[in-house]
PDB file of C-alpha atoms in Angstrom:
ATOM      1  CA  UNK A1309      -2.435  26.681  -4.476  1.00 64.00           C
ATOM      2  CA  UNK A1310      -5.953  26.250  -5.647  1.00 69.00           C
ATOM      3  CA  UNK A1311      -5.190  22.769  -7.130  1.00 80.00           C
ATOM      4  CA  UNK A1312      -4.561  19.243  -5.882  1.00 84.00           C
ATOM      5  CA  UNK A1313      -0.967  19.364  -6.325  1.00 87.00           C
ATOM      6  CA  UNK A1314      -0.835  22.931  -4.798  1.00 85.00           C
ATOM      7  CA  UNK A1315      -2.103  21.474  -1.649  1.00 91.00           C
ATOM      8  CA  UNK A1316      -0.339  18.066  -1.264  1.00 94.00           C
ATOM      9  CA  UNK A1317       3.240  19.326  -2.216  1.00 93.00           C
ATOM     10  CA  UNK A1318       3.256  22.213   0.677  1.00 94.00           C
ATOM     11  CA  UNK A1319       1.259  19.812   3.155  1.00 95.00           C
ATOM     12  CA  UNK A1320       3.678  16.949   2.823  1.00 96.00           C
ATOM     13  CA  UNK A1321       6.801  19.432   3.156  1.00 95.00           C
ATOM     14  CA  UNK A1322       5.365  20.847   6.311  1.00 96.00           C
ATOM     15  CA  UNK A1323       4.455  17.428   7.627  1.00 97.00           C
ATOM     16  CA  UNK A1324       7.973  16.399   7.363  1.00 97.00           C
ATOM     17  CA  UNK A1325       9.166  19.472   8.796  1.00 97.00           C
ATOM     18  CA  UNK A1326       7.215  19.406  11.490  1.00 97.00           C
ATOM     19  CA  UNK A1327       7.960  15.646  12.459  1.00 97.00           C
ATOM     20  CA  UNK A1328      11.589  16.752  12.111  1.00 96.00           C
ATOM     21  CA  UNK A1329      11.282  19.408  14.783  1.00 97.00           C
ATOM     22  CA  UNK A1330       9.059  17.240  17.118  1.00 97.00           C
ATOM     23  CA  UNK A1331      11.676  14.386  17.094  1.00 96.00           C
ATOM     24  CA  UNK A1332      14.647  16.786  17.789  1.00 96.00           C
ATOM     25  CA  UNK A1333      12.590  18.647  20.201  1.00 96.00           C
ATOM     26  CA  UNK A1334      11.804  15.645  22.402  1.00 96.00           C
ATOM     27  CA  UNK A1335      15.356  14.211  21.795  1.00 95.00           C
ATOM     28  CA  UNK A1336      16.956  17.517  22.903  1.00 94.00           C
ATOM     29  CA  UNK A1337      14.723  17.664  26.049  1.00 95.00           C
ATOM     30  CA  UNK A1338      15.433  14.098  27.087  1.00 93.00           C
ATOM     31  CA  UNK A1339      19.302  14.440  26.701  1.00 91.00           C
ATOM     32  CA  UNK A1340      19.396  17.846  28.373  1.00 90.00           C
ATOM     33  CA  UNK A1341      16.525  17.957  30.898  1.00 88.00           C
ATOM     34  CA  UNK A1342      14.419  20.779  31.751  1.00 86.00           C
ATOM     35  CA  UNK A1343      17.064  22.756  33.302  1.00 88.00           C
ATOM     36  CA  UNK A1344      19.351  23.111  30.210  1.00 91.00           C
ATOM     37  CA  UNK A1345      16.775  22.803  27.570  1.00 94.00           C
ATOM     38  CA  UNK A1346      16.545  25.766  24.837  1.00 94.00           C
ATOM     39  CA  UNK A1347      14.080  26.118  22.028  1.00 95.00           C
ATOM     40  CA  UNK A1348      15.460  25.994  18.624  1.00 95.00           C
ATOM     41  CA  UNK A1349      13.695  27.308  15.638  1.00 96.00           C
ATOM     42  CA  UNK A1350      16.029  25.109  13.200  1.00 95.00           C
ATOM     43  CA  UNK A1351      17.930  22.127  13.821  1.00 95.00           C
ATOM     44  CA  UNK A1352      21.288  21.258  12.029  1.00 92.00           C
ATOM     45  CA  UNK A1353      21.595  18.109  10.048  1.00 89.00           C
ATOM     46  CA  UNK A1354      24.586  16.115  11.866  1.00 83.00           C
ATOM     47  CA  UNK A1355      25.361  13.977   9.086  1.00 74.00           C
ATOM     48  CA  UNK A1356      28.612  12.649   7.722  1.00 72.00           C
ATOM     49  CA  UNK A1357      29.144  15.954   5.596  1.00 67.00           C
ATOM     50  CA  UNK A1358      29.488  19.169   7.517  1.00 67.00           C
ATOM     51  CA  UNK A1359      28.427  21.093   4.439  1.00 73.00           C
ATOM     52  CA  UNK A1360      24.872  19.785   4.930  1.00 84.00           C
ATOM     53  CA  UNK A1361      24.514  21.373   8.467  1.00 89.00           C
ATOM     54  CA  UNK A1362      21.972  24.035   7.114  1.00 92.00           C
ATOM     55  CA  UNK A1363      19.947  21.364   5.104  1.00 93.00           C
ATOM     56  CA  UNK A1364      16.727  22.371   6.842  1.00 95.00           C
ATOM     57  CA  UNK A1365      17.070  25.978   6.242  1.00 95.00           C
ATOM     58  CA  UNK A1366      18.194  25.488   2.714  1.00 95.00           C
ATOM     59  CA  UNK A1367      15.279  23.263   1.957  1.00 95.00           C
ATOM     60  CA  UNK A1368      12.872  25.930   3.494  1.00 96.00           C
ATOM     61  CA  UNK A1369      14.483  28.603   1.285  1.00 96.00           C
ATOM     62  CA  UNK A1370      14.453  26.688  -1.824  1.00 96.00           C
ATOM     63  CA  UNK A1371      10.995  25.632  -1.485  1.00 95.00           C
ATOM     64  CA  UNK A1372       9.526  28.913  -0.706  1.00 95.00           C
ATOM     65  CA  UNK A1373      11.515  30.579  -3.739  1.00 95.00           C
ATOM     66  CA  UNK A1374       9.949  27.822  -5.942  1.00 93.00           C
ATOM     67  CA  UNK A1375       6.566  28.124  -4.590  1.00 92.00           C
ATOM     68  CA  UNK A1376       6.834  31.930  -4.978  1.00 92.00           C
ATOM     69  CA  UNK A1377       7.869  31.342  -8.762  1.00 91.00           C
ATOM     70  CA  UNK A1378       5.070  28.955  -9.193  1.00 89.00           C
ATOM     71  CA  UNK A1379       2.538  31.226  -7.793  1.00 88.00           C
ATOM     72  CA  UNK A1380       3.725  34.158  -9.912  1.00 87.00           C
ATOM     73  CA  UNK A1381       3.621  31.981 -13.171  1.00 85.00           C
ATOM     74  CA  UNK A1382      -0.059  30.762 -12.226  1.00 78.00           C
ATOM     75  CA  UNK A1383       0.677  26.792 -11.872  1.00 75.00           C
ATOM     76  CA  UNK A1384      -0.395  24.694 -13.545  1.00 69.00           C
ATOM     77  CA  UNK A1385      -0.963  27.031 -16.372  1.00 70.00           C
ATOM     78  CA  UNK A1386       2.483  28.757 -16.630  1.00 71.00           C
ATOM     79  CA  UNK A1387       1.608  32.116 -17.794  1.00 71.00           C
ATOM     80  CA  UNK A1388       1.797  35.570 -16.049  1.00 76.00           C
ATOM     81  CA  UNK A1389      -1.433  36.679 -14.477  1.00 70.00           C
ATOM     82  CA  UNK A1390      -1.860  39.309 -11.970  1.00 75.00           C
ATOM     83  CA  UNK A1391      -4.234  37.398  -9.611  1.00 80.00           C
ATOM     84  CA  UNK A1392      -4.511  38.678  -6.240  1.00 86.00           C
ATOM     85  CA  UNK A1393      -4.974  35.057  -4.667  1.00 84.00           C
ATOM     86  CA  UNK A1394      -1.742  34.053  -6.233  1.00 86.00           C
ATOM     87  CA  UNK A1395       0.101  37.066  -4.853  1.00 90.00           C
ATOM     88  CA  UNK A1396      -1.229  36.378  -1.480  1.00 91.00           C
ATOM     89  CA  UNK A1397      -0.155  32.824  -1.482  1.00 90.00           C
ATOM     90  CA  UNK A1398       3.277  34.113  -2.730  1.00 92.00           C
ATOM     91  CA  UNK A1399       3.422  36.600   0.044  1.00 93.00           C
ATOM     92  CA  UNK A1400       3.172  33.728   2.633  1.00 94.00           C
ATOM     93  CA  UNK A1401       6.133  32.001   1.168  1.00 95.00           C
ATOM     94  CA  UNK A1402       8.211  35.225   1.128  1.00 96.00           C
ATOM     95  CA  UNK A1403       8.063  35.514   4.989  1.00 96.00           C
ATOM     96  CA  UNK A1404       9.117  31.934   5.001  1.00 96.00           C
ATOM     97  CA  UNK A1405      12.005  32.698   2.864  1.00 96.00           C
ATOM     98  CA  UNK A1406      12.998  35.666   5.001  1.00 97.00           C
ATOM     99  CA  UNK A1407      13.337  33.540   8.029  1.00 96.00           C
ATOM    100  CA  UNK A1408      15.379  30.942   6.520  1.00 96.00           C
ATOM    101  CA  UNK A1409      17.601  33.474   4.677  1.00 96.00           C
ATOM    102  CA  UNK A1410      18.200  35.662   7.958  1.00 96.00           C
ATOM    103  CA  UNK A1411      18.848  32.458  10.009  1.00 95.00           C
ATOM    104  CA  UNK A1412      21.501  31.242   7.658  1.00 95.00           C
ATOM    105  CA  UNK A1413      23.259  34.322   7.343  1.00 95.00           C
ATOM    106  CA  UNK A1414      23.242  34.726  11.186  1.00 94.00           C
ATOM    107  CA  UNK A1415      24.645  31.378  11.631  1.00 93.00           C
ATOM    108  CA  UNK A1416      27.479  31.606   9.056  1.00 93.00           C
ATOM    109  CA  UNK A1417      28.407  35.137  10.571  1.00 92.00           C
ATOM    110  CA  UNK A1418      28.266  33.516  14.051  1.00 90.00           C
ATOM    111  CA  UNK A1419      26.077  36.100  15.495  1.00 91.00           C
ATOM    112  CA  UNK A1420      23.389  33.615  16.368  1.00 87.00           C
ATOM    113  CA  UNK A1421      23.702  33.973  20.004  1.00 87.00           C
ATOM    114  CA  UNK A1422      23.603  37.807  19.822  1.00 91.00           C
ATOM    115  CA  UNK A1423      20.440  37.743  17.660  1.00 90.00           C
ATOM    116  CA  UNK A1424      18.942  34.556  19.431  1.00 86.00           C
ATOM    117  CA  UNK A1425      15.533  36.261  19.612  1.00 90.00           C
ATOM    118  CA  UNK A1426      15.184  37.341  15.979  1.00 95.00           C
ATOM    119  CA  UNK A1427      14.347  34.038  14.350  1.00 95.00           C
ATOM    120  CA  UNK A1428      11.535  33.415  16.867  1.00 95.00           C
ATOM    121  CA  UNK A1429      10.204  36.802  15.932  1.00 96.00           C
ATOM    122  CA  UNK A1430      10.381  35.899  12.234  1.00 97.00           C
ATOM    123  CA  UNK A1431       8.610  32.613  12.663  1.00 97.00           C
ATOM    124  CA  UNK A1432       5.923  34.356  14.615  1.00 97.00           C
ATOM    125  CA  UNK A1433       5.689  36.818  11.535  1.00 96.00           C
ATOM    126  CA  UNK A1434       5.113  33.686   9.196  1.00 97.00           C
ATOM    127  CA  UNK A1435       2.207  32.358  10.812  1.00 97.00           C
ATOM    128  CA  UNK A1436       0.827  35.915  11.559  1.00 97.00           C
ATOM    129  CA  UNK A1437       1.090  36.987   7.971  1.00 96.00           C
ATOM    130  CA  UNK A1438      -0.459  33.378   6.973  1.00 95.00           C
ATOM    131  CA  UNK A1439      -3.199  34.008   9.394  1.00 96.00           C
ATOM    132  CA  UNK A1440      -3.849  37.521   8.190  1.00 95.00           C
ATOM    133  CA  UNK A1441      -3.768  36.507   4.345  1.00 92.00           C
ATOM    134  CA  UNK A1442      -6.051  33.647   4.831  1.00 92.00           C
ATOM    135  CA  UNK A1443      -8.545  35.358   6.962  1.00 90.00           C
ATOM    136  CA  UNK A1444      -8.748  38.355   4.512  1.00 89.00           C
ATOM    137  CA  UNK A1445      -8.330  36.042   1.587  1.00 83.00           C
ATOM    138  CA  UNK A1446      -9.360  37.910  -1.798  1.00 75.00           C
ATOM    139  CA  UNK A1447     -10.853  34.384  -2.935  1.00 73.00           C
ATOM    140  CA  UNK A1448     -14.140  33.925  -1.859  1.00 66.00           C
ATOM    141  CA  UNK A1449     -14.103  30.643   0.161  1.00 74.00           C
ATOM    142  CA  UNK A1450     -17.654  30.112   0.994  1.00 79.00           C
ATOM    143  CA  UNK A1451     -19.696  26.950   1.741  1.00 85.00           C
ATOM    144  CA  UNK A1452     -17.870  23.745   2.342  1.00 90.00           C
ATOM    145  CA  UNK A1453     -14.484  25.120   1.240  1.00 89.00           C
ATOM    146  CA  UNK A1454     -14.790  28.038   3.670  1.00 90.00           C
ATOM    147  CA  UNK A1455     -15.436  25.911   6.437  1.00 93.00           C
ATOM    148  CA  UNK A1456     -12.113  24.008   5.768  1.00 94.00           C
ATOM    149  CA  UNK A1457     -10.258  27.284   5.524  1.00 93.00           C
ATOM    150  CA  UNK A1458     -11.985  28.387   8.943  1.00 95.00           C
ATOM    151  CA  UNK A1459     -10.547  25.226  10.502  1.00 97.00           C
ATOM    152  CA  UNK A1460      -7.260  25.903   8.979  1.00 96.00           C
ATOM    153  CA  UNK A1461      -7.128  29.240  10.678  1.00 97.00           C
ATOM    154  CA  UNK A1462      -7.523  27.598  13.934  1.00 97.00           C
ATOM    155  CA  UNK A1463      -4.291  25.604  13.236  1.00 98.00           C
ATOM    156  CA  UNK A1464      -2.399  28.763  12.227  1.00 97.00           C
ATOM    157  CA  UNK A1465      -3.664  30.696  15.181  1.00 98.00           C
ATOM    158  CA  UNK A1466      -2.112  27.737  17.528  1.00 97.00           C
ATOM    159  CA  UNK A1467       0.981  27.919  15.529  1.00 97.00           C
ATOM    160  CA  UNK A1468       1.283  31.841  15.976  1.00 97.00           C
ATOM    161  CA  UNK A1469       0.510  31.583  19.864  1.00 97.00           C
ATOM    162  CA  UNK A1470       3.054  28.862  20.261  1.00 97.00           C
ATOM    163  CA  UNK A1471       5.798  30.521  18.432  1.00 97.00           C
ATOM    164  CA  UNK A1472       5.262  33.800  20.375  1.00 97.00           C
ATOM    165  CA  UNK A1473       5.566  31.768  23.501  1.00 97.00           C
ATOM    166  CA  UNK A1474       8.481  29.916  22.454  1.00 96.00           C
ATOM    167  CA  UNK A1475       9.978  33.120  21.633  1.00 96.00           C
ATOM    168  CA  UNK A1476       8.994  34.746  24.993  1.00 95.00           C
ATOM    169  CA  UNK A1477       9.911  31.844  27.003  1.00 95.00           C
ATOM    170  CA  UNK A1478      13.193  30.259  25.151  1.00 93.00           C
ATOM    171  CA  UNK A1479      13.474  27.382  27.922  1.00 94.00           C
ATOM    172  CA  UNK A1480       9.661  26.171  27.518  1.00 95.00           C
ATOM    173  CA  UNK A1481       9.464  22.737  26.296  1.00 96.00           C
ATOM    174  CA  UNK A1482       5.791  22.604  25.828  1.00 96.00           C
ATOM    175  CA  UNK A1483       5.772  25.689  23.753  1.00 96.00           C
ATOM    176  CA  UNK A1484       8.396  24.068  21.390  1.00 96.00           C
ATOM    177  CA  UNK A1485       6.418  21.025  21.198  1.00 97.00           C
ATOM    178  CA  UNK A1486       3.182  22.630  20.460  1.00 97.00           C
ATOM    179  CA  UNK A1487       4.762  24.657  17.836  1.00 97.00           C
ATOM    180  CA  UNK A1488       6.159  21.485  15.963  1.00 97.00           C
ATOM    181  CA  UNK A1489       2.982  19.572  16.451  1.00 98.00           C
ATOM    182  CA  UNK A1490       0.791  22.586  14.957  1.00 98.00           C
ATOM    183  CA  UNK A1491       3.180  22.530  11.834  1.00 98.00           C
ATOM    184  CA  UNK A1492       2.558  18.804  11.369  1.00 98.00           C
ATOM    185  CA  UNK A1493      -1.193  19.751  11.884  1.00 98.00           C
ATOM    186  CA  UNK A1494      -0.794  22.265   9.210  1.00 97.00           C
ATOM    187  CA  UNK A1495       0.783  19.985   6.729  1.00 97.00           C
ATOM    188  CA  UNK A1496      -1.853  17.068   7.370  1.00 97.00           C
ATOM    189  CA  UNK A1497      -4.850  19.592   6.884  1.00 97.00           C
ATOM    190  CA  UNK A1498      -3.509  20.736   3.813  1.00 96.00           C
ATOM    191  CA  UNK A1499      -3.103  17.307   2.464  1.00 96.00           C
ATOM    192  CA  UNK A1500      -6.622  16.453   3.653  1.00 96.00           C
ATOM    193  CA  UNK A1501      -7.924  19.558   1.955  1.00 94.00           C
ATOM    194  CA  UNK A1502      -6.145  18.453  -1.264  1.00 92.00           C
ATOM    195  CA  UNK A1503      -7.989  15.322  -1.343  1.00 93.00           C
ATOM    196  CA  UNK A1504     -11.569  16.585  -0.070  1.00 92.00           C
ATOM    197  CA  UNK A1505     -11.848  19.710  -2.126  1.00 90.00           C
ATOM    198  CA  UNK A1506      -9.641  19.180  -5.116  1.00 88.00           C
ATOM    199  CA  UNK A1507     -10.024  15.412  -5.788  1.00 87.00           C
ATOM    200  CA  UNK A1508     -13.546  14.312  -7.442  1.00 86.00           C
ATOM    201  CA  UNK A1509     -13.290  10.889  -5.895  1.00 88.00           C
ATOM    202  CA  UNK A1510     -13.154  12.160  -2.123  1.00 90.00           C
ATOM    203  CA  UNK A1511     -15.913  14.940  -2.644  1.00 90.00           C
ATOM    204  CA  UNK A1512     -18.465  14.276   0.092  1.00 90.00           C
ATOM    205  CA  UNK A1513     -21.761  12.586  -0.749  1.00 89.00           C
ATOM    206  CA  UNK A1514     -24.408  15.084  -2.335  1.00 89.00           C
ATOM    207  CA  UNK A1515     -21.759  17.592  -3.182  1.00 90.00           C
ATOM    208  CA  UNK A1516     -19.991  18.260  -6.462  1.00 88.00           C
ATOM    209  CA  UNK A1517     -16.708  19.609  -7.516  1.00 85.00           C
ATOM    210  CA  UNK A1518     -16.864  22.818 -10.097  1.00 77.00           C
ATOM    211  CA  UNK A1519     -13.708  23.500 -12.213  1.00 65.00           C
ATOM    212  CA  UNK A1520     -13.092  26.915 -13.463  1.00 57.00           C
ATOM    213  CA  UNK A1521     -11.300  27.674 -16.941  1.00 51.00           C
ATOM    214  CA  UNK A1522      -7.752  28.774 -17.042  1.00 46.00           C
ATOM    215  CA  UNK A1523      -8.564  32.148 -18.067  1.00 47.00           C
ATOM    216  CA  UNK A1524     -11.126  32.751 -15.520  1.00 50.00           C
ATOM    217  CA  UNK A1525     -10.649  35.138 -12.623  1.00 46.00           C
ATOM    218  CA  UNK A1526     -12.580  32.818 -10.284  1.00 47.00           C
ATOM    219  CA  UNK A1527     -11.211  30.004  -8.168  1.00 47.00           C
ATOM    220  CA  UNK A1528      -9.761  27.102  -9.944  1.00 47.00           C
ATOM    221  CA  UNK A1529     -12.191  24.618  -7.967  1.00 50.00           C
ATOM    222  CA  UNK A1530     -15.098  24.816  -5.447  1.00 71.00           C
ATOM    223  CA  UNK A1531     -17.371  22.431  -3.882  1.00 85.00           C
ATOM    224  CA  UNK A1532     -21.130  22.973  -3.993  1.00 87.00           C
ATOM    225  CA  UNK A1533     -23.627  20.743  -2.086  1.00 88.00           C
ATOM    226  CA  UNK A1534     -27.199  19.941  -3.565  1.00 86.00           C
ATOM    227  CA  UNK A1535     -29.039  20.599  -0.257  1.00 89.00           C
ATOM    228  CA  UNK A1536     -28.636  22.068   3.264  1.00 91.00           C
ATOM    229  CA  UNK A1537     -28.530  18.486   4.648  1.00 93.00           C
ATOM    230  CA  UNK A1538     -25.571  17.593   2.440  1.00 92.00           C
ATOM    231  CA  UNK A1539     -23.841  20.655   3.513  1.00 92.00           C
ATOM    232  CA  UNK A1540     -24.179  20.056   7.124  1.00 94.00           C
ATOM    233  CA  UNK A1541     -23.291  16.289   6.854  1.00 94.00           C
ATOM    234  CA  UNK A1542     -20.226  17.477   4.908  1.00 94.00           C
ATOM    235  CA  UNK A1543     -19.219  20.158   7.451  1.00 95.00           C
ATOM    236  CA  UNK A1544     -19.662  17.565  10.226  1.00 96.00           C
ATOM    237  CA  UNK A1545     -17.283  14.958   8.318  1.00 96.00           C
ATOM    238  CA  UNK A1546     -14.891  18.070   8.111  1.00 96.00           C
ATOM    239  CA  UNK A1547     -14.866  18.406  11.824  1.00 97.00           C
ATOM    240  CA  UNK A1548     -14.517  14.780  12.438  1.00 98.00           C
ATOM    241  CA  UNK A1549     -11.433  14.798  10.114  1.00 97.00           C
ATOM    242  CA  UNK A1550     -10.019  17.781  12.099  1.00 98.00           C
ATOM    243  CA  UNK A1551     -10.347  15.612  15.519  1.00 98.00           C
ATOM    244  CA  UNK A1552      -9.074  12.518  13.985  1.00 98.00           C
ATOM    245  CA  UNK A1553      -6.051  14.070  12.529  1.00 98.00           C
ATOM    246  CA  UNK A1554      -5.311  15.875  15.804  1.00 98.00           C
ATOM    247  CA  UNK A1555      -5.815  12.357  17.638  1.00 98.00           C
ATOM    248  CA  UNK A1556      -3.374  10.854  15.368  1.00 98.00           C
ATOM    249  CA  UNK A1557      -0.611  13.380  15.892  1.00 98.00           C
ATOM    250  CA  UNK A1558      -1.166  13.195  19.725  1.00 97.00           C
ATOM    251  CA  UNK A1559      -0.605   9.599  19.635  1.00 98.00           C
ATOM    252  CA  UNK A1560       2.451   9.868  17.265  1.00 97.00           C
ATOM    253  CA  UNK A1561       3.986  12.511  19.673  1.00 97.00           C
ATOM    254  CA  UNK A1562       3.165  10.272  22.765  1.00 97.00           C
ATOM    255  CA  UNK A1563       4.751   7.377  21.158  1.00 96.00           C
ATOM    256  CA  UNK A1564       8.046   9.357  20.203  1.00 96.00           C
ATOM    257  CA  UNK A1565       8.087  10.596  23.817  1.00 95.00           C
ATOM    258  CA  UNK A1566       7.965   7.185  25.261  1.00 95.00           C
ATOM    259  CA  UNK A1567      10.523   5.674  22.891  1.00 94.00           C
ATOM    260  CA  UNK A1568      13.179   8.532  23.239  1.00 94.00           C
ATOM    261  CA  UNK A1569      12.499   8.892  27.026  1.00 92.00           C
ATOM    262  CA  UNK A1570      13.094   5.227  27.483  1.00 91.00           C
ATOM    263  CA  UNK A1571      16.553   5.283  25.397  1.00 89.00           C
ATOM    264  CA  UNK A1572      17.842   8.426  27.329  1.00 84.00           C
ATOM    265  CA  UNK A1573      16.888   6.627  30.488  1.00 79.00           C
ATOM    266  CA  UNK A1574      18.754   3.568  29.740  1.00 72.00           C
ATOM    267  CA  UNK A1575      21.748   5.635  28.589  1.00 67.00           C
ATOM    268  CA  UNK A1576      21.681   7.470  31.805  1.00 57.00           C
ATOM    269  CA  UNK A1577      21.524   4.385  33.874  1.00 57.00           C
ATOM    270  CA  UNK A1578      24.535   2.833  31.925  1.00 53.00           C
ATOM    271  CA  UNK A1579      26.507   6.047  32.404  1.00 53.00           C
ATOM    272  CA  UNK A1580      25.749   5.996  36.209  1.00 51.00           C
ATOM    273  CA  UNK A1581      26.837   2.168  36.311  1.00 45.00           C
ATOM    274  CA  UNK A1582      30.175   3.179  34.487  1.00 54.00           C
ATOM    275  CA  UNK A1583      30.791   5.921  37.075  1.00 55.00           C
ATOM    276  CA  UNK A1584      29.967   3.583  39.957  1.00 53.00           C
ATOM    277  CA  UNK A1585      32.176   0.928  38.553  1.00 53.00           C
ATOM    278  CA  UNK A1586      35.046   3.289  38.302  1.00 57.00           C
ATOM    279  CA  UNK A1587      34.646   4.605  41.883  1.00 56.00           C
ATOM    280  CA  UNK A1588      34.942   1.111  43.037  1.00 52.00           C
ATOM    281  CA  UNK A1589      37.846   0.232  41.131  1.00 51.00           C
ATOM    282  CA  UNK A1590      39.739   3.392  41.868  1.00 53.00           C
ATOM    283  CA  UNK A1591      40.889   3.079  45.458  1.00 54.00           C
ATOM    284  CA  UNK A1592      42.799  -0.404  44.930  1.00 55.00           C
ATOM    285  CA  UNK A1593      44.644   1.327  42.317  1.00 51.00           C
ATOM    286  CA  UNK A1594      45.337   4.318  44.829  1.00 50.00           C
ATOM    287  CA  UNK A1595      46.414   2.052  47.257  1.00 50.00           C
ATOM    288  CA  UNK A1596      49.074   0.295  44.859  1.00 56.00           C
ATOM    289  CA  UNK A1597      50.448   3.347  43.675  1.00 47.00           C
ATOM    290  CA  UNK A1598      50.993   4.547  47.308  1.00 48.00           C
ATOM    291  CA  UNK A1599      52.545   1.416  48.093  1.00 55.00           C
ATOM    292  CA  UNK A1600      54.960   1.650  45.150  1.00 56.00           C
ATOM    293  CA  UNK A1601      55.926   5.276  46.204  1.00 54.00           C
ATOM    294  CA  UNK A1602      56.353   4.130  49.798  1.00 55.00           C
ATOM    295  CA  UNK A1603      57.905   0.615  50.119  1.00 56.00           C
TER     296      UNK A1603
END
């Protein structure tokens, strides 16, 4: 993952996956209400083709397996090299593939209700292993890159706590929403890291990007700042980016809540009007039927 593409592609995938969950979670809560809402760790695709029901899980499984092979083949050099950091990244995707594979099998065999808590445990395992492997990463993330990865650990920790909470309290809407938002946050932060750490045009002022050779055991790239002042300024910029991205996600989530809540409210009022209208019409019909039966 120590490349620009290696951060952008997983980042965009996580962002779209998190948005998919955010929209579906809010819609389910607005339609069902707090009393009937249940946390879901995947949402079926209700399209014209029933075979695409498991589209989300198939996408997760396919992308995870593809990413594992890319890590083993040491993308973008495409040669087998036993690098610890590559295998650490591949292990993160392995846990994601385990979740997707198990959930598909459970749904196909119609054992989802009996095993309802297992997907939540597997999701928590995904974030737990991600946090563990990032924190004890074999690559030496120091300086500005280390600061970006430290902020990433905060997001992953929030995902882990939200996943455990959603598993323990399967009717908690807030846990489900925080989990979805944290996945979006992870994706956006990966994209941000790709630009700020692996694109020379976006490297902070006073810092330079150093590329490693293909046969080197070091990282593919690293950011070095020329002075402590430049390093402090770059870290402060990273903190601002962290806050700005979170603010953008919260604004988007709030907007989705307002839009979907308004739609569901209008639909509920229309249903109440139809029920009230049918009650007004029913008595004359009943009287007419009674007169016909008793002339």
